Amino acid sequence: MFAPLYTADEMRAAEQGHDVDAMMERAGRAVADAVLRRFPEARRIAAVCGKGANGGDGRIALRLLADAGRETGEELEGAEVIIDALFGTGFHGAPRGDAARLIERINAAQAPVVAVDLPSGVDASTGEIAGAVVAAEVTVTMHAPKVGLAVAPGRLHAGEVEVADIGIEAGETRNHLVTEAILRLVPRKRAGDTKYSAGSVLVVGGSPGMSGALCLAAEAAFRADAGYVAVATHAESLPVVEARLLEAVKAPLSGLDRLAERASAVAVGPGLGRAEEERALVRRLLHDLDVPMVVDADALFELEPGDWPAPRVLTPHAGELARLLGKESDWVDAHRLEAVGAAVERFGCVVLLKGVDTLVAAPGEGVLVSDSGRPALATAGTGDVLTGVTAAFLAKGMDARLAAAAAAFAHGRAAQLVPHERGVIASDVVAALPHALP
C-alpha cells in the first residue's frame, strides 16, 4: 500500500551499525552497473566527487568502470557520461563557490548524468532546491527512495530513479509513497448493496458558464463506482446540467438540503462561483453538514480554521494553497512539503495538494506522495475529476486520508490509461477511471 520515503535523518538511522566500507562498495558497484547497462557504448566516464561518503561511492564506481575497460577521470570535457557524486543525503541549503560552479559545468557538459543517491543541490528530506542543482538523467539511490526524489521540485531533476540494495534493513519512516495496493482498500459493490449503500455523493457547484466543472465531478464520482450521485446547482445552469448528466439527480441550490439528507459524502466548489449567496452557502455547509466533505475550487475561498462536524478534505492547487496560507504561489511550489504541513496545522483537516506529485497530509500523520500522474493531467477540468473521485471514495466509508490518497493514485492511473499522449481532456480521464480500479 505504501513504500517508505526516507529523510536524511531516517537514512542515517537505518545505516547505524552497518559496515560503512561494505555499504560504499555496494553503492559504487550499483552506480557502475547502471552506467554500463544504460550507456554500453560510452567509453569516457567522468565523475565529480565530493569529500563525503557520496564522493566515496563515486570513486568506487570509477574504479569499477576502469576495471571494465572504460576511460575514467574527473575531466568533464569530452566525457560521454558524467557521474554526479558531489553531495549526498546530508546536503542542505545552497551550493556555494566552487561547488556551484561545478554543478553549472556538469549541466553545461551536454552529457547524460547519473546522480549518486540524489542530484546534487536537492534537499533529500524535502525536495527543496535553494540554488544550483544537477539535472540528472538517472539517479541511483541507495536502499530506498528519499523524500527529495518524490517531491517537487527535487523530483523534476532526478530523471529515472533506480533503487540499489546496499545490504541494510528497512527502517522507520514518517512519509510514504502511495502504491497501487491502496486501490484494494476501495470498497467494491457487494451483493445486497443498494445505490445508497454503495456510496451516495452530492456535488454542489456549477454557476452559469461553469457547469462543466460540476458535471465532470459528478461523472467522475459515478465512474469511481459511487452508487448514487446528486447535484445541486444554480437554477440557470439546470438546463445544461440536465442535458449532460443523465444518471444524476438534479436540483437547484434551493433544494440542496433535501439532497443532502441522502448523501454519505459531499463535494462542494466545482464551478460554484463566489457571489455572496454562494459564499454563505459554503460557510453553512462546512460547519453544519455532518458528513465527509471535499472542499475544492471556489469553496476554498470561504475556509477558516474551525472545528469540523465530520472529516473535511481540501484539494487545492499551489495557487489556492498560497492564498490560504498568505503566501505566493512560487513559495508553495518551492516548499511543497512545508506548505501542505502548514495547511494541515492551520485548518485541522486532510489536505491534498495537487501537482506533478500529489501530496496528502493529515493531522498527526506523515505525508503520502502519489506519483501516478502524467503531464496530460495539466488540462482544464482534471481537478474537478479528482474531486469527484475523492467524494466517491469518502461516500464508500473510507478514512479521509486514505480516500484522498487512493483518489490521487486512481486519478493518475486513469490518466496513464488514456491511449493518446496529446490532446487529452478531462472527459478522457473520467472514461478511463473504471479501468484504473481493481
CSV table of C-alpha atoms in Angstrom, one decimal, residues 11 22 42 46 50 66 81 107 120 163 197 209 215 218 261 291 297 400 424 438:
chain,number,residue,atom,x,y,z
A,11,MET,CA,18.6,7.2,6.4
A,22,ALA,CA,30.8,-2.5,2.6
A,42,ALA,CA,30.1,5.1,-23.7
A,46,ALA,CA,33.9,11.3,-15.7
A,50,GLY,CA,32.7,15.4,-3.1
A,66,ALA,CA,38.1,1.4,-15.2
A,81,VAL,CA,28.7,10.1,-19.2
A,107,ASN,CA,24.8,20.8,-16.6
A,120,SER,CA,23.5,17.5,-6.1
A,163,VAL,CA,17.0,1.8,-6.1
A,197,SER,CA,-25.2,1.9,0.5
A,209,GLY,CA,-20.7,29.3,-17.6
A,215,CYS,CA,-20.7,17.7,-14.5
A,218,ALA,CA,-20.4,14.1,-10.9
A,261,GLU,CA,-30.3,14.1,3.5
A,291,VAL,CA,-20.9,14.0,6.5
A,297,ALA,CA,-12.1,25.4,-6.1
A,400,ALA,CA,-10.5,10.6,4.8
A,424,VAL,CA,-6.1,14.6,-23.5
A,438,PRO,CA,-9.2,-3.3,-9.4
